[in-house]
Coordinates of C-alpha atoms in Angstrom, one line a residue:
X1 CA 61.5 -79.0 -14.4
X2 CA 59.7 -76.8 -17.2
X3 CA 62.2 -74.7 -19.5
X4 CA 59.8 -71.4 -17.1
X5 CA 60.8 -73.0 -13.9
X6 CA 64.5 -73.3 -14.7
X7 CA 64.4 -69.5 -15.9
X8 CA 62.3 -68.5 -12.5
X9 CA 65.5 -70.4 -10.7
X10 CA 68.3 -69.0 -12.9
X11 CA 67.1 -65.1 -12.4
X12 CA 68.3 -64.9 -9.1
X13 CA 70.4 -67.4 -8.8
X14 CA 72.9 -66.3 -11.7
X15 CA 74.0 -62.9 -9.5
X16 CA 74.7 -64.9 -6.9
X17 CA 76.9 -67.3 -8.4
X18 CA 78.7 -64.3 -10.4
X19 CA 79.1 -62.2 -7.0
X20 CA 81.0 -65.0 -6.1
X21 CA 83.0 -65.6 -9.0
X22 CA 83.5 -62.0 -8.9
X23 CA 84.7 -62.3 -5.2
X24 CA 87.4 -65.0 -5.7
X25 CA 89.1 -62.9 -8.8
X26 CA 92.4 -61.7 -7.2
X27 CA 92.7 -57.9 -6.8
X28 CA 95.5 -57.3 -9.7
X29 CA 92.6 -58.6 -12.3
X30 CA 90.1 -55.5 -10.9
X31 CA 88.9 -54.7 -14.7
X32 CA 88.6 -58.7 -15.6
X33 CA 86.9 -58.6 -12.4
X34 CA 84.2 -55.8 -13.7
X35 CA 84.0 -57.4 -17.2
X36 CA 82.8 -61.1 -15.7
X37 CA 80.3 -59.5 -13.3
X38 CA 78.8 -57.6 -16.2
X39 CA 78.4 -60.5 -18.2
X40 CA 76.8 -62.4 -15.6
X41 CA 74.3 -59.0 -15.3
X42 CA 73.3 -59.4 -18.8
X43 CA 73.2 -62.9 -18.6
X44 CA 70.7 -62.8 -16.0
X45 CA 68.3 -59.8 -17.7
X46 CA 68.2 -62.3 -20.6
X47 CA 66.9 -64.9 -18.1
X48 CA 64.7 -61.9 -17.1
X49 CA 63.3 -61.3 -20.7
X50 CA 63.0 -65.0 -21.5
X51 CA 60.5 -65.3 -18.5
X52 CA 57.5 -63.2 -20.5
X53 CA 58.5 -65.0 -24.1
X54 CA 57.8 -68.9 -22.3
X55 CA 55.2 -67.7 -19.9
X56 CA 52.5 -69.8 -22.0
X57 CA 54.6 -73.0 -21.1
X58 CA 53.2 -75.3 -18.5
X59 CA 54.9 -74.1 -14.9
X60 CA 54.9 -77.4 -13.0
X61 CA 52.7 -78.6 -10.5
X62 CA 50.4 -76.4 -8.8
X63 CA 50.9 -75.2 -4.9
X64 CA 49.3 -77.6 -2.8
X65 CA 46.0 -76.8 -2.2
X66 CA 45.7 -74.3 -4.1
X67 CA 43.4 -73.9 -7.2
X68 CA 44.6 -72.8 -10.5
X69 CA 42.1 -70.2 -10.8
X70 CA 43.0 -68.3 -7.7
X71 CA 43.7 -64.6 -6.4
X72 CA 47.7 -65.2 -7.2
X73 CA 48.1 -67.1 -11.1
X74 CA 52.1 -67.4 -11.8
X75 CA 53.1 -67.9 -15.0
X76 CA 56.1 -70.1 -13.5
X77 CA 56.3 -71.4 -10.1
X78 CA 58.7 -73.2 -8.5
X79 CA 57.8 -75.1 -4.8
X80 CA 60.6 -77.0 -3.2
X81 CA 61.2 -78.0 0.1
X82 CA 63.3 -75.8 2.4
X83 CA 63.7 -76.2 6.1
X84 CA 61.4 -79.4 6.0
X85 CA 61.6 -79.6 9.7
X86 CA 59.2 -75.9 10.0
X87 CA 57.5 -76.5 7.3
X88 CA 59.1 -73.7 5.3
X89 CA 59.1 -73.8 1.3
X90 CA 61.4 -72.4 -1.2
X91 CA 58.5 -70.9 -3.3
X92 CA 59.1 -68.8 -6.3
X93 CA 56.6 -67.2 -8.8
X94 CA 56.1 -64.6 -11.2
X95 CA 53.2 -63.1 -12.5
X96 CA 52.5 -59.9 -14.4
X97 CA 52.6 -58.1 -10.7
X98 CA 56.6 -58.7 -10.3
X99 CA 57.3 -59.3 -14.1
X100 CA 58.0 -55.8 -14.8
X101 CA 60.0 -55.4 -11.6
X102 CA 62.1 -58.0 -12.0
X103 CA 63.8 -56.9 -15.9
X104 CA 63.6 -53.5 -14.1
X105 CA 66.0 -55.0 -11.6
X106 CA 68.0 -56.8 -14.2
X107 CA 68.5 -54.1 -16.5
X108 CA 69.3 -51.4 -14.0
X109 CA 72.0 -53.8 -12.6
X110 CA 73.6 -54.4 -16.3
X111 CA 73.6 -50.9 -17.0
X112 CA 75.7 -50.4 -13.5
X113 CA 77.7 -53.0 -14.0
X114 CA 78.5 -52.0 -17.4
X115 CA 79.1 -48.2 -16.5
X116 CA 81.8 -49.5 -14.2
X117 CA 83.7 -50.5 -16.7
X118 CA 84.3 -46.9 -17.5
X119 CA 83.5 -45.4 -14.7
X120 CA 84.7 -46.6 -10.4
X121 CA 83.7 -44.4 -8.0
X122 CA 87.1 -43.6 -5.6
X123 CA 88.8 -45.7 -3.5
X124 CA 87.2 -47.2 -0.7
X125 CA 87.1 -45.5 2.8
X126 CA 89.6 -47.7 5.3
X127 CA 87.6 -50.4 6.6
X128 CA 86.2 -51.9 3.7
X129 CA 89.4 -52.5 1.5
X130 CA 92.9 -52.0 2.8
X131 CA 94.0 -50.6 -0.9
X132 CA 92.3 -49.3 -3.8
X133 CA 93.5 -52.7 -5.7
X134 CA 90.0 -54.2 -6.6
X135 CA 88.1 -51.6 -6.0
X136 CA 86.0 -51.9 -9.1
X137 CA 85.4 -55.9 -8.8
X138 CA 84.2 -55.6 -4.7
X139 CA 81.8 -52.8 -6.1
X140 CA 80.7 -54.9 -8.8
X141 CA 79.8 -58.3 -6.6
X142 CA 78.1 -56.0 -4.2
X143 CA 75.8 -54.7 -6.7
X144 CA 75.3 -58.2 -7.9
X145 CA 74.5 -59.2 -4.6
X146 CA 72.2 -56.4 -4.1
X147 CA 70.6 -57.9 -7.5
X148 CA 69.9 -60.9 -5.7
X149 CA 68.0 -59.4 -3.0
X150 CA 65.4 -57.6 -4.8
X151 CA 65.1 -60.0 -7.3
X152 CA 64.3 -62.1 -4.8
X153 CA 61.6 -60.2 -3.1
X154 CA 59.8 -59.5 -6.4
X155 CA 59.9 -63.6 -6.9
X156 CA 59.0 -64.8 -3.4
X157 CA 55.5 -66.9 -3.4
X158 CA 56.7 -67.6 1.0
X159 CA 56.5 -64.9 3.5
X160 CA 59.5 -66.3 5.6
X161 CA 61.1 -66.6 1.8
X162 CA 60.4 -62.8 1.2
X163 CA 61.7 -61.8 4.6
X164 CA 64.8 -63.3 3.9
X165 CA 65.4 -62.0 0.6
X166 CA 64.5 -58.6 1.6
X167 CA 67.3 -58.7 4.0
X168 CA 70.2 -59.6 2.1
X169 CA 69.9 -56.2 0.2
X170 CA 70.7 -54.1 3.7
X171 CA 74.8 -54.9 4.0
X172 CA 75.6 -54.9 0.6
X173 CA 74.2 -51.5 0.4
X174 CA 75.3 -50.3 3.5
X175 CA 78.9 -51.2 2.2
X176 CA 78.3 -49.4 -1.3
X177 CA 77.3 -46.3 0.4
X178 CA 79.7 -45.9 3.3
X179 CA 82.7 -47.4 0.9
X180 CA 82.1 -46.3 -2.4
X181 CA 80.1 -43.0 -1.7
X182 CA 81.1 -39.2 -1.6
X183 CA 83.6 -37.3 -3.0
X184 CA 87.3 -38.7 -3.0
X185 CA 89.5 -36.4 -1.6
X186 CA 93.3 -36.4 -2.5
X187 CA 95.6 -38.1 0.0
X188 CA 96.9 -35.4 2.4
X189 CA 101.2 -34.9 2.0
X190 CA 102.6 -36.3 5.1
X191 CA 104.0 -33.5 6.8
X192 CA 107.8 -35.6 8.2
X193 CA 109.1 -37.1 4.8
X194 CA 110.1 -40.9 5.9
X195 CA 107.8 -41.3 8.9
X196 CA 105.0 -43.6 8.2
X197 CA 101.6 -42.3 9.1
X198 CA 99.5 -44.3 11.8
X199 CA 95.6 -45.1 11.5
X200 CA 93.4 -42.3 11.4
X201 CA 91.6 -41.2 14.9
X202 CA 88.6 -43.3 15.2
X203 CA 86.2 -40.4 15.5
X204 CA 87.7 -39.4 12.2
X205 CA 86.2 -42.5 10.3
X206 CA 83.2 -42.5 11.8
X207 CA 82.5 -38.5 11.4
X208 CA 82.6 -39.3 7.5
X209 CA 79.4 -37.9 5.9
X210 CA 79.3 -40.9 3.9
X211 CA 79.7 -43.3 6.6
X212 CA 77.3 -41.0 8.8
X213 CA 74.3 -41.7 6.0
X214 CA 75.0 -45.7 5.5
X215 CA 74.4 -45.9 9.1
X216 CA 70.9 -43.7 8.8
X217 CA 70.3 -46.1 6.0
X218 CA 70.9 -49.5 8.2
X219 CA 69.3 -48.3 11.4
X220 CA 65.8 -47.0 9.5
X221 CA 66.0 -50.1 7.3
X222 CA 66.4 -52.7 10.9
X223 CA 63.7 -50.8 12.6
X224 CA 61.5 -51.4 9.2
X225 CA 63.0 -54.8 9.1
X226 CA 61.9 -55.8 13.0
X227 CA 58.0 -54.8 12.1
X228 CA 58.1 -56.8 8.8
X229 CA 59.7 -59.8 11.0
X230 CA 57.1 -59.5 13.9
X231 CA 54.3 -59.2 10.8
X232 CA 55.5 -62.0 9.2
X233 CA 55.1 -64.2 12.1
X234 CA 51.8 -63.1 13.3
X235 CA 50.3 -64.2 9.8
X236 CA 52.1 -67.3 9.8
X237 CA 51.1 -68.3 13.2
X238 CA 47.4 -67.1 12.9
X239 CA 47.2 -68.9 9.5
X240 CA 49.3 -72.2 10.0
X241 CA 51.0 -71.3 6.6
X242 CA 53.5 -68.6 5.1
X243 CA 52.3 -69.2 1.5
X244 CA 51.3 -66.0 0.1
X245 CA 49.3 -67.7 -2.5
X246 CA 47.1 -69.5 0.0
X247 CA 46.7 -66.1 2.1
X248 CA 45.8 -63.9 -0.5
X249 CA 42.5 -62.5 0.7
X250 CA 42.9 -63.2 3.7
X251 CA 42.5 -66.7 4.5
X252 CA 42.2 -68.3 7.8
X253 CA 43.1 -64.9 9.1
X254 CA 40.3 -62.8 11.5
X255 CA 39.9 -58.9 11.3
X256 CA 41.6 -58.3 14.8
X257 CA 44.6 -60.2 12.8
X258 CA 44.6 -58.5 9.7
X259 CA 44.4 -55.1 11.4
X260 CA 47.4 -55.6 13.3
X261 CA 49.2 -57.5 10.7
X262 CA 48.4 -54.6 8.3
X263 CA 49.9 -52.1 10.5
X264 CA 52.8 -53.6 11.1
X265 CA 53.6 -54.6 7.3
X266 CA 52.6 -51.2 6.0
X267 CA 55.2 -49.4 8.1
X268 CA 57.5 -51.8 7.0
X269 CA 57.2 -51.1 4.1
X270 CA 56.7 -47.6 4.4
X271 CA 60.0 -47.1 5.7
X272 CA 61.6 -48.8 2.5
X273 CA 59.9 -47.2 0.0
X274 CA 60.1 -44.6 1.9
X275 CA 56.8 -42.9 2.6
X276 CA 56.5 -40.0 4.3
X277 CA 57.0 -38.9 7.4
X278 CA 59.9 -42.1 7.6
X279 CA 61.4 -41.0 4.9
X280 CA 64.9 -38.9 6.7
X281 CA 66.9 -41.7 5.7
X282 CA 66.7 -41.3 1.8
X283 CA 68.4 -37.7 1.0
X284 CA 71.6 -38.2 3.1
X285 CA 71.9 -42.1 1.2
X286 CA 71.5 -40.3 -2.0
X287 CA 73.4 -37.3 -1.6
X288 CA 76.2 -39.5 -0.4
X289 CA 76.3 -42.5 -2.3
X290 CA 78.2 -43.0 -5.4
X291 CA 76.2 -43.0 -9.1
X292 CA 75.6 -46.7 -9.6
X293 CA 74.2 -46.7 -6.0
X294 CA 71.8 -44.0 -6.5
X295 CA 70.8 -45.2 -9.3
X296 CA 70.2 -48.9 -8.0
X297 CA 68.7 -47.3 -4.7
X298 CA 66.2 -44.9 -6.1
X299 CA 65.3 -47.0 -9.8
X300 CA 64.7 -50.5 -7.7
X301 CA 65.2 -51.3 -3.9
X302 CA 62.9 -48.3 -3.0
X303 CA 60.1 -50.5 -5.0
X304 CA 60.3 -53.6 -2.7
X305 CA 58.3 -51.3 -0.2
X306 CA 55.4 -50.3 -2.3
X307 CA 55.4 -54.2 -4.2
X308 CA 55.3 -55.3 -0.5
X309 CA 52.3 -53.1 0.3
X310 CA 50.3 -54.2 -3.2
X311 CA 51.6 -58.1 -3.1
X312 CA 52.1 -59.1 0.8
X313 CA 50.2 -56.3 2.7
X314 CA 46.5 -55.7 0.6
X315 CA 46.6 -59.5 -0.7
X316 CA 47.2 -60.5 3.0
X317 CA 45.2 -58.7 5.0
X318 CA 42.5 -57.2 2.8
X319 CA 40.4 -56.0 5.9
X320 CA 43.2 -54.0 7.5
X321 CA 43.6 -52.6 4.3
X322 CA 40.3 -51.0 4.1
X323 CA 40.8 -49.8 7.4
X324 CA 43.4 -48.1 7.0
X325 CA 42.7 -46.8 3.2
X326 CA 41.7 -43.5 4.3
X327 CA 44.8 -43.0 6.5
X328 CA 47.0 -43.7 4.0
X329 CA 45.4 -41.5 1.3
X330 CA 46.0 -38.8 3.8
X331 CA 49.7 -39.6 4.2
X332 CA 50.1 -39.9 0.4
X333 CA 49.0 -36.7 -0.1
X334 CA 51.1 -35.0 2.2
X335 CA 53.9 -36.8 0.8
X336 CA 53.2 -35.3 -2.5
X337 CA 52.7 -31.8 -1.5
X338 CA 55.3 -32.1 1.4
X339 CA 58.2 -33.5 -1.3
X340 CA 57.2 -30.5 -3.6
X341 CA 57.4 -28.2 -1.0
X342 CA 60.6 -29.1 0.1
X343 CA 62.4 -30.3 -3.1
X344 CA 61.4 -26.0 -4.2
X345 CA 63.6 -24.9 -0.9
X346 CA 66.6 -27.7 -2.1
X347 CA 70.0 -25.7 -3.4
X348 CA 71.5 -29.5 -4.1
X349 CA 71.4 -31.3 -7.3
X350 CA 71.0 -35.3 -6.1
X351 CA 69.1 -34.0 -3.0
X352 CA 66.7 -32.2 -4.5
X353 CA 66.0 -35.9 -6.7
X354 CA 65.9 -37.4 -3.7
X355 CA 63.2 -35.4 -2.2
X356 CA 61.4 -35.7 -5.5
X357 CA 61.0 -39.7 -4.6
X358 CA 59.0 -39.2 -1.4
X359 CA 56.3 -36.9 -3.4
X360 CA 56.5 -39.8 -6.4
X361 CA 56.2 -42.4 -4.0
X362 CA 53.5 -40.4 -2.8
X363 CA 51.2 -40.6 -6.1
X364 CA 51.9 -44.6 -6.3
X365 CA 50.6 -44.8 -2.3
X366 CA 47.3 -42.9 -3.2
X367 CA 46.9 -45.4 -6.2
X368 CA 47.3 -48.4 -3.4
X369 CA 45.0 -46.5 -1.2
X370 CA 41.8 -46.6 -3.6
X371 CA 42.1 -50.6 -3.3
X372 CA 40.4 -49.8 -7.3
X373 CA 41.7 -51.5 -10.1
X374 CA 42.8 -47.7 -11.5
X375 CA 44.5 -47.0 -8.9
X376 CA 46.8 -50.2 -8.3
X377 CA 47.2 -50.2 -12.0
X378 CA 48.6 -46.4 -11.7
X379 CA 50.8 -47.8 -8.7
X380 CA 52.6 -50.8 -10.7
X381 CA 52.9 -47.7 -13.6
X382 CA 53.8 -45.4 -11.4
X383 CA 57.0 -47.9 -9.9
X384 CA 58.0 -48.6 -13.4
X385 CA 57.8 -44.8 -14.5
X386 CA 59.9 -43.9 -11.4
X387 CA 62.6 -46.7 -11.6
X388 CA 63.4 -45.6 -15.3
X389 CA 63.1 -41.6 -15.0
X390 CA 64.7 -41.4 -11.5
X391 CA 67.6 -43.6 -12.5
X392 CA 68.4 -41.8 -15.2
X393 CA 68.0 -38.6 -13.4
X394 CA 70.7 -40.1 -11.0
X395 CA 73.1 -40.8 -14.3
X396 CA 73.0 -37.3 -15.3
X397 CA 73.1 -36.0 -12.0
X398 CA 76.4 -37.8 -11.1
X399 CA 77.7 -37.1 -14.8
X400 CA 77.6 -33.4 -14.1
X401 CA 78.8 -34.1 -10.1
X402 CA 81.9 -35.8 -12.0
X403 CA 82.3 -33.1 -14.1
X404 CA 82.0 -30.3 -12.1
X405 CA 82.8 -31.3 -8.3
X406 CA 79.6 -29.7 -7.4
X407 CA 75.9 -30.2 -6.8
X408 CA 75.2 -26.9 -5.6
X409 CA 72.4 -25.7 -7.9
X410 CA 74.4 -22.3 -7.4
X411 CA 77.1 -23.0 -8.8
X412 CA 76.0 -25.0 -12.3
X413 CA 74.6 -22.4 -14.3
X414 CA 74.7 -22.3 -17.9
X415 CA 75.1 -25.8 -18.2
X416 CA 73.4 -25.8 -21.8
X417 CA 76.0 -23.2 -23.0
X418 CA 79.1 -26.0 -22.7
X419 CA 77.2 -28.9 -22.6
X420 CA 74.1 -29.4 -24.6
X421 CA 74.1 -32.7 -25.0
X422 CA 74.3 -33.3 -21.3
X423 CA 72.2 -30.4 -20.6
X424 CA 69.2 -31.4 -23.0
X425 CA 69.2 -35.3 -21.8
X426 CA 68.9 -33.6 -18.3
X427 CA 65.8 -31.3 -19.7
X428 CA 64.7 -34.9 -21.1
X429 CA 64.2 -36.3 -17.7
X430 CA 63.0 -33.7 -15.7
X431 CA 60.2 -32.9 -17.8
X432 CA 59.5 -36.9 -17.8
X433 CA 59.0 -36.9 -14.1
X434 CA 57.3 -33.9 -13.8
X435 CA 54.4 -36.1 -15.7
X436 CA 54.5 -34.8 -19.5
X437 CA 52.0 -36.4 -21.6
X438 CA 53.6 -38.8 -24.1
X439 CA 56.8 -39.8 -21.4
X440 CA 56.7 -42.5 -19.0
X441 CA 55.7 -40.6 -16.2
X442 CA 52.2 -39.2 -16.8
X443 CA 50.8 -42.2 -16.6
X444 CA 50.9 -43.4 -12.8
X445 CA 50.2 -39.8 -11.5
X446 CA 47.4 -38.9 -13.8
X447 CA 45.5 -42.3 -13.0
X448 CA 46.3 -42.2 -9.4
X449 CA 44.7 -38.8 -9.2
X450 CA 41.4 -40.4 -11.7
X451 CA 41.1 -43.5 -9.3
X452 CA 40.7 -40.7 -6.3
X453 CA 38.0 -38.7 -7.9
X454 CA 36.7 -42.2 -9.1
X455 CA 36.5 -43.7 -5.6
X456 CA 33.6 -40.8 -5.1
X457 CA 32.2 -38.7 -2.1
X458 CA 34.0 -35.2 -0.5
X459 CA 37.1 -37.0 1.2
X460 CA 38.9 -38.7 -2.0
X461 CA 37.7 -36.0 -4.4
X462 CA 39.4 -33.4 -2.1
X463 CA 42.4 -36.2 -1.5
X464 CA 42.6 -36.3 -5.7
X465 CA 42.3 -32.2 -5.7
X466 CA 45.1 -31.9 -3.3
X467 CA 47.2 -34.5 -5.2
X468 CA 46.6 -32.9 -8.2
X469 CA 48.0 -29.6 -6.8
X470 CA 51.0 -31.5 -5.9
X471 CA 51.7 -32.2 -9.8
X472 CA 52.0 -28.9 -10.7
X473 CA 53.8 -27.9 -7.5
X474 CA 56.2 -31.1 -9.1
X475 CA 56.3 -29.0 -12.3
X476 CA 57.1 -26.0 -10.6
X477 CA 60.2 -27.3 -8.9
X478 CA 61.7 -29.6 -12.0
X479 CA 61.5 -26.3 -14.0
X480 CA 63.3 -24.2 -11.4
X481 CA 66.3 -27.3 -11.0
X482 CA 66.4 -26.9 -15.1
X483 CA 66.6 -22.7 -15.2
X484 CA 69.8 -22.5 -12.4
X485 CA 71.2 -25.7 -13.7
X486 CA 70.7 -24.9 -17.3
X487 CA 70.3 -21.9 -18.5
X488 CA 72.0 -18.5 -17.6
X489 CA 75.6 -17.2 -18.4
X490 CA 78.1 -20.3 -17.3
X491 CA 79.1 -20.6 -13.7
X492 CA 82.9 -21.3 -13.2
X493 CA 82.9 -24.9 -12.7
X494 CA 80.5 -25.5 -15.7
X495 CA 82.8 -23.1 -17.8
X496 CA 85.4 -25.4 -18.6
X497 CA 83.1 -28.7 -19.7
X498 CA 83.3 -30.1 -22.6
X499 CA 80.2 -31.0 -25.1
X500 CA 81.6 -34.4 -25.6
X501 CA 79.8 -37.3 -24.3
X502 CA 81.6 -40.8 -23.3
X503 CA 80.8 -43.6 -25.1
X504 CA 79.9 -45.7 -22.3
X505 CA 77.1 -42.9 -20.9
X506 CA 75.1 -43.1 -23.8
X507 CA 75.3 -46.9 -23.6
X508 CA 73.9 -46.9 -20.0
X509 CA 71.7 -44.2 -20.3
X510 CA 70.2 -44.7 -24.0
X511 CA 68.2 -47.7 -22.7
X512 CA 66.3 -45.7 -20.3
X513 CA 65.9 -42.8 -22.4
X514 CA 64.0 -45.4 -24.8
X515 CA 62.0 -46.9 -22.1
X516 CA 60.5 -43.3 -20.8
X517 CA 59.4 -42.8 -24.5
X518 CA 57.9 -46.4 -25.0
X519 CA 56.1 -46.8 -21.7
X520 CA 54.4 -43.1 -22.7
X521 CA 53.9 -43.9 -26.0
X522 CA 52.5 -47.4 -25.2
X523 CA 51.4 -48.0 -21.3
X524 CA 50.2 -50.9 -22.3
X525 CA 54.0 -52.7 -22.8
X526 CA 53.0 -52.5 -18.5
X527 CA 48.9 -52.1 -17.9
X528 CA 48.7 -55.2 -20.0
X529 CA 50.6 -57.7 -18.4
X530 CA 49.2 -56.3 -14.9
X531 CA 45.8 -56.0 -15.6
X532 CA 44.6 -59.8 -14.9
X533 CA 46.4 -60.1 -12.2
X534 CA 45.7 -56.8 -10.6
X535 CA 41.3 -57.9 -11.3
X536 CA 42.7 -61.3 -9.7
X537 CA 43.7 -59.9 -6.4
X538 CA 41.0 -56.8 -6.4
X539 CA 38.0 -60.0 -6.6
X540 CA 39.9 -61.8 -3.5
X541 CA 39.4 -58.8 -1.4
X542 CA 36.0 -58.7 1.0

């Protein structure tokens, strides 16, 4: 094996061996626990990192029977046999499609894992731990194994081999959101001194709001998870083969096919990204989830839906793509002016992000749409742009949640007044997702808008018009969070912060702070690595 394909193995392999290690730590050593599963996080973004700095190295062998010049070019690939008996391949790639994705992944994940070490949301709800003893280390090896998943996804070269890894994200986050998510409440007194309580009412656990969102989040995610299975095999038995680098552009597959296995793929996806209108699931999992899992949620699992659209979907079926282009410009827009609309109405801090996603999401769908080389380009931008600014709007919005024990826009006034330095990295972020020129986010909604107008003729101009709108209805409603959060005389809660930031805040949150300036300063650290591959899969298409 090459020094690349030994790196392509290691990346997600090295979460899921420290998820385990993590795992078998007893309980007493919860901060031991925390500190091993964080070095095995920035063990495995350095694995990340070291994938671009040997991707001139020869990869191995090529797929069989594929050429080296084709649609998909990896810089690394790694083809073993699997489950010899169907024919099914353990087929990993990257390319400059995942590339960015994947340290994306890696680096959210350190930066969680590392904020736990300063930071663990409360104790468990009953059912997922029977104490808070190792609280910190089962949160930790969940997030690692959540790594795995997406990691996973963005690395898969075999459809079955993408299914698979796109499932193992759905417990782990179930468990992080119904376990770790909320607000802890004190333990009520018991009321007879001496007399030990019994369980609480059944009703009574499940009526948690917490638990109530986790299941939202599982029962969207299966139903998304059933059309992605049932798409998965009609390619694979139409074409013989799940190799995604043989089916790029649509080999051995017919238009009847394609159309149907576009369908079903894009609404699988669509409910993991999520597009709108399947997108009820995301506020409630935000609202209610703890910081690291908002921050994992929104900056990197919501991508696996739109990189499944560009990578599995368009490559795949190419004619169903075309088909359907025009519906799903019309779906992205609404999204975008839908989101604005309703994140101007929201009165909640994290809720009013979430909403903000759909509408984001929205601008990297219309990019997909075009099937142009602008407007996939302003896609894979537009996923980077989101992952950094969005997780670490989540940072600062569950820095000021801890702080305040509030996300009622209401009652966090004068934020600025007690807390500047807080307050002005939260004016930092909003302005970079509202698409400021110079900041990470301009980029992917400004080129998604061109590659409308670019596409020509009255029904994408007035799709790029509309879109356009939406920006500055996105404008409108990050400057309204930013006045009541911000500015004005100090509410209450916000009256007795302090200025002080912790040490381990600025250490999660500086990296992405960096990153919104470099990738607006220089798209290119993005748009270069994608470009070849993004006029590789654009030539494949009919």
């Amino acid at each position: 094996m090459s020094v690349g394909q030994v790196l392509l193995a290691a990346t997600p392999a090295l979460p899921a061996v420290g998820a385990a290690v993590v795992a078998l730590l007893p309980a007493a050593a919860d901060r031991g626990a925390r500190v091993v599963g964080t070095i095995f996080a920035a063990v495995t973004f350095l694995a990340s990192l070291l994938l671009y700095a040997d991707r001139h190295a020869p990869s191995g062998s090529p797929v069989p029977g594929s050429a080296p010049s084709g649609p998909v070019r990896p810089w690394h690939e790694l083809d073993l046999a699997w489950v010899p008996g169907l024919d099914l391949r353990f087929h990993l790639g990257v390319d400059g499609l995942s590339y960015p994705l994947v340290v994306l992944t890696a680096l959210l994940t350190l930066l969680c894992c590392g904020y736990t070490l300063w930071h663990v949301p409360g104790t468990p709800r009953e059912g997922f731990a029977a104490s808070g003893a190792g609280r910190g280390r089962t949160l930790v090896a969940l997030l690692l194994v959540v790594e795995v998943g997406i990691l996973g996804t963005f690395l898969a070269l075999d459809l079955v081999l993408f299914f698979v890894f796109f499932e193992i994200v759905l417990l782990p986050m179930y468990a992080v959101i119904a376990g770790w998510g909320g607000t802890a409440e004190p333990a009520e007194a018991d009321p007879e001194p001496g007399r030990t309580p019994g369980p609480a009412p059944a009703d009574a656990r499940r009526s948690t709001p917490q638990q109530a969102a986790a299941r939202k989040f599982a029962l969207y995610t299966l139903f998304g998870s059933v059309l992605l299975l049932v798409g998965v095999l009609t390619v694979v038995t139409a074409a013989g083969t799940a190799d995604i680098v043989a089916l790029t552009g649509g080999a051995g597959l017919g238009r009847g096919t394609q159309l149907t296995a576009f369908t079903l793929l894009a609404l699988a996806f669509a409910v993991k990204s999520p597009l709108w209108p399947l997108h009820s699931w995301l506020p409630d999992a935000h609202t209610q989830a703890p910081t690291v899992g908002s921050v994992i949620l929104a900056g990197v699992l919501l991508k696996m839906g739109t990189y499944g659209l560009i990578r599995v979907a368009v490559g795949v079926a190419p004619e169903g793509a075309r088909w359907a282009a025009p519906v799903l410009g019309v779906l992205a827009v609404a999204a975008i002016v839908v989101g604005s609309l309703v994140c101007l109405a929201q009165d909640e801090l994290k809720r009013l992000i979430a909403y903000s996603s759909v509408g984001h999401m929205g601008f990297v769908l219309l990019g997909i749409a075009t099937l142009t080389a602008t407007g996939i380009q302003a896609a894979l931008i537009g996923n980077i742009a989101h992952g950094v600014i969005t997780g670490l709007l989540f940072f600062l919005a569950g820095a000021v949640k801890d702080r305040t024990h509030t996300g009622a826009l209401a009652e966090l006034g004068g934020l600025r007044e007690t807390a500047p330095r807080l307050a002005g990295l939260l004016g930092f972020a909003a302005v970079a997702s509202l698409g400021l020129p110079g900041l990470a986010g301009f980029w992917g909604e400004a080129f998604a808008v061109v590659a409308a107008l670019e596409r020509g003729g009255a029904f994408w101009t007035v799709l790029g018009v509309l879109a356009a709108t939406g920006g500055a209805l996105t404008a409108a409603y990050l400057l309204r969070l930013l006045r009541r959060v911000t500015h004005g005389r100090p509410a209450p809660r916000v009256a007795r912060l302090t200025p002080e930031l912790a040490g381990a805040e600025l250490a999660a949150w500086s990296p992405l702070v960096l990153l919104a300036l470099a990738i607006g300063l220089v798209p290119a650290l993005v748009l270069g690595i994608a470009g070849e591959p993004v006029r590789s899969l654009l030539e494949a298409l009919p």
